[in-house]
């Protein structure tokens, strides 16, 4: 029975010896390792780790981008009964120190000098980190070498060790079992310190198997692995499912080439958070606006066709022949080339999750014939709670419970679930574990939701974020934010209104989209701040807000939460400043605290507000920026009367 | 640290008509070091670089490179000897891609003649592949994979500077001359550039002579510094020695006039 990843590795090396397991673009050329080759690499690494004294239960932190060697590190640690602890590569020293110390990490596998520097800073007053292994030796030649090792050096030592003790590693792998802890995944969390979610091999493997079966994933899938290693999504889609089905994962050349690599690989199975689809749509729109009149008109004509018939065709609904023909022509002229440019030509299944996706964005991709579906998941569930089955895809729901998952709604409207993927505990945090998971294994999600008529789960917002205005009108901040974020020129929005007189929003413009627009309109600007403060930019955003208000006015429940005031922030919300999580979710409490004076101004008669904000540079140094921000008022629409 | 002298300038004087740009300047550059030439505006830094590079021919003095006295020769011959450079105001082929710009840096190392190049079979193809591999290593080194195929003219300034460094690196020269590599950059770009310069020196062992305006940056990364002012040599030594030299302080901060 294959109940651990190392056992799957050995099996895959037998059943798919010549199939590619992983690829990496290096020096401009895609390099591949077959399952057999990858097994040899991992065995060498694991044996090398053993020579350093890595024992059962030891933790190996893995820090860096999606590199084959870092993925191998996970399996190598598991071969020895150890626990991989992936850490977000862009963590600043303090965040990294917290995780390393909390998990009691003794061994680190780091990508490059940038990460090694951070670890050495932490090591200055941390005795538990004994060995650091690096993948890329560049710039590390003159570093002190006690406890710092080159990856290849460790593998060489491992090969020698394995040559002398051929029985050692197979024996270690045999000792592993499904109930062993497989991985710690630290959740970035919108509040407080990250929590270490403990998942067993069974948690990850059973969930991966079930989900792969549901979508008929086979060893022939191609997947681009570009999302952070430390995020549960990548652990399932690039690791769990890859080992279970034997498909090939592809590591991009660098984090800046992902779009291009996506196009070259043409994945068949793809996962992206809504933000990526948003950005993609923004890029498409910018480039269409830059295109010539003929192309632009063709695009608009056929996108209208797609909007009308594309989704119905994808869902297998009946469509009149004439529309079908038009769609076929569109496929040749517009959709096909567009999908090719985006790297979506071969996609069979694509998922999005993590945040609610704007219905317009969702429909745009589905109307092109891309089978993008939503799922609802959590680190605590090893991702899958619910997912949309083929043919039952709706923009405003997250689907039906995944195989072997039970989902219920509590009396308070909170979604809870129980499944084989449910985590064991938060590492060294019994209190939080008790708060989240009860004795029967039910996990609280903290999300408010309900099942609609089709048995599909609908998530409204974080349970604690849904509020009411002073006059009792319903206020769902994320709903308003998502509506605004659909406009390509808006990058991020934070809405306020709970227990207030009216709703107001702070907006981040999208520098790419607005910058491009400014260039075309001969509007000079030197920085984000200057562009954001420009009066014609304000006018543009005002138009967007009026449109959203119009939509809200048409909605009976939400007509009371129309936006009355807004401002455009002078800086981009940034994870380095703690305003977003590393997965780029808005941290409301921190923003509310940091921009208190701005929020106060939004609820006063002020027409502008002076603000001084602390910013953190990439190297960890701090500085401040100052600005006078304009506050703009809008007039709400009268709520539409119910007909009849 | 006993290193061989890679380049030595002896008693260089250069004038344009009545303007004396350089007066009796002597210093040396050791193999494998990062040597900075600093000075206020108009001190003669770029003129000095142009002399080393063979673009200007000094009226007096000698340039010794790699143990040999170098007579007056055109810059492209100097380049063939193993001296590459970047420019203060970026001199790239704007309409060409990053890749092609870097490939152009390999030109002096290409051996096939026009016939084979035109035929594009056999030796020319093999040679191109070797050069391409070298260029890809530089692209990887400078982390510019994402702009490999982008026309250079469309890149932001900081990246263009990096491409220019890449082109100079592509020549695999013994001595790399950098003319204000960090001019006009913001703090983060400067730090990136510093890291690249240090890495080039460390990884390829390339000797680097750089001109810089920003004192702080220079002091951090160079082994030895020569200070020029009004065409004269003011000081020469390690960053610490230079920093504490009273004449340097006066030149940079000015002196109170009685």
PDB file of N, CA and C in Angstrom, chain A residues 4 8 36 162 216 221 468:
ATOM      1  N   UNK A   4       2.739   6.736   1.829  1.00  0.00           N
ATOM      2  CA  UNK A   4       3.587   7.923   2.044  1.00  0.00           C
ATOM      3  C   UNK A   4       4.106   8.389   0.690  1.00  0.00           C
ATOM      4  N   UNK A   8       5.259   6.342  -2.858  1.00  0.00           N
ATOM      5  CA  UNK A   8       4.758   6.704  -4.184  1.00  0.00           C
ATOM      6  C   UNK A   8       5.898   6.969  -5.147  1.00  0.00           C
ATOM      7  N   UNK A  36      12.277   8.224 -12.809  1.00  0.00           N
ATOM      8  CA  UNK A  36      13.405   7.407 -12.357  1.00  0.00           C
ATOM      9  C   UNK A  36      14.581   8.307 -11.952  1.00  0.00           C
ATOM     10  N   UNK A 162      24.917   5.865   0.336  1.00  0.00           N
ATOM     11  CA  UNK A 162      23.987   4.853  -0.174  1.00  0.00           C
ATOM     12  C   UNK A 162      24.737   3.693  -0.790  1.00  0.00           C
ATOM     13  N   UNK A 216     -10.644  13.491 -13.199  1.00  0.00           N
ATOM     14  CA  UNK A 216     -10.003  12.568 -14.154  1.00  0.00           C
ATOM     15  C   UNK A 216      -8.586  12.984 -14.498  1.00  0.00           C
ATOM     16  N   UNK A 221      -1.099  14.898 -17.512  1.00  0.00           N
ATOM     17  CA  UNK A 221      -1.316  16.341 -17.297  1.00  0.00           C
ATOM     18  C   UNK A 221       0.021  17.085 -17.311  1.00  0.00           C
ATOM     19  N   UNK A 468     -23.311  45.656   9.597  1.00  0.00           N
ATOM     20  CA  UNK A 468     -24.457  46.489   9.263  1.00  0.00           C
ATOM     21  C   UNK A 468     -24.072  47.945   9.390  1.00  0.00           C
TER      22      UNK A 468
END
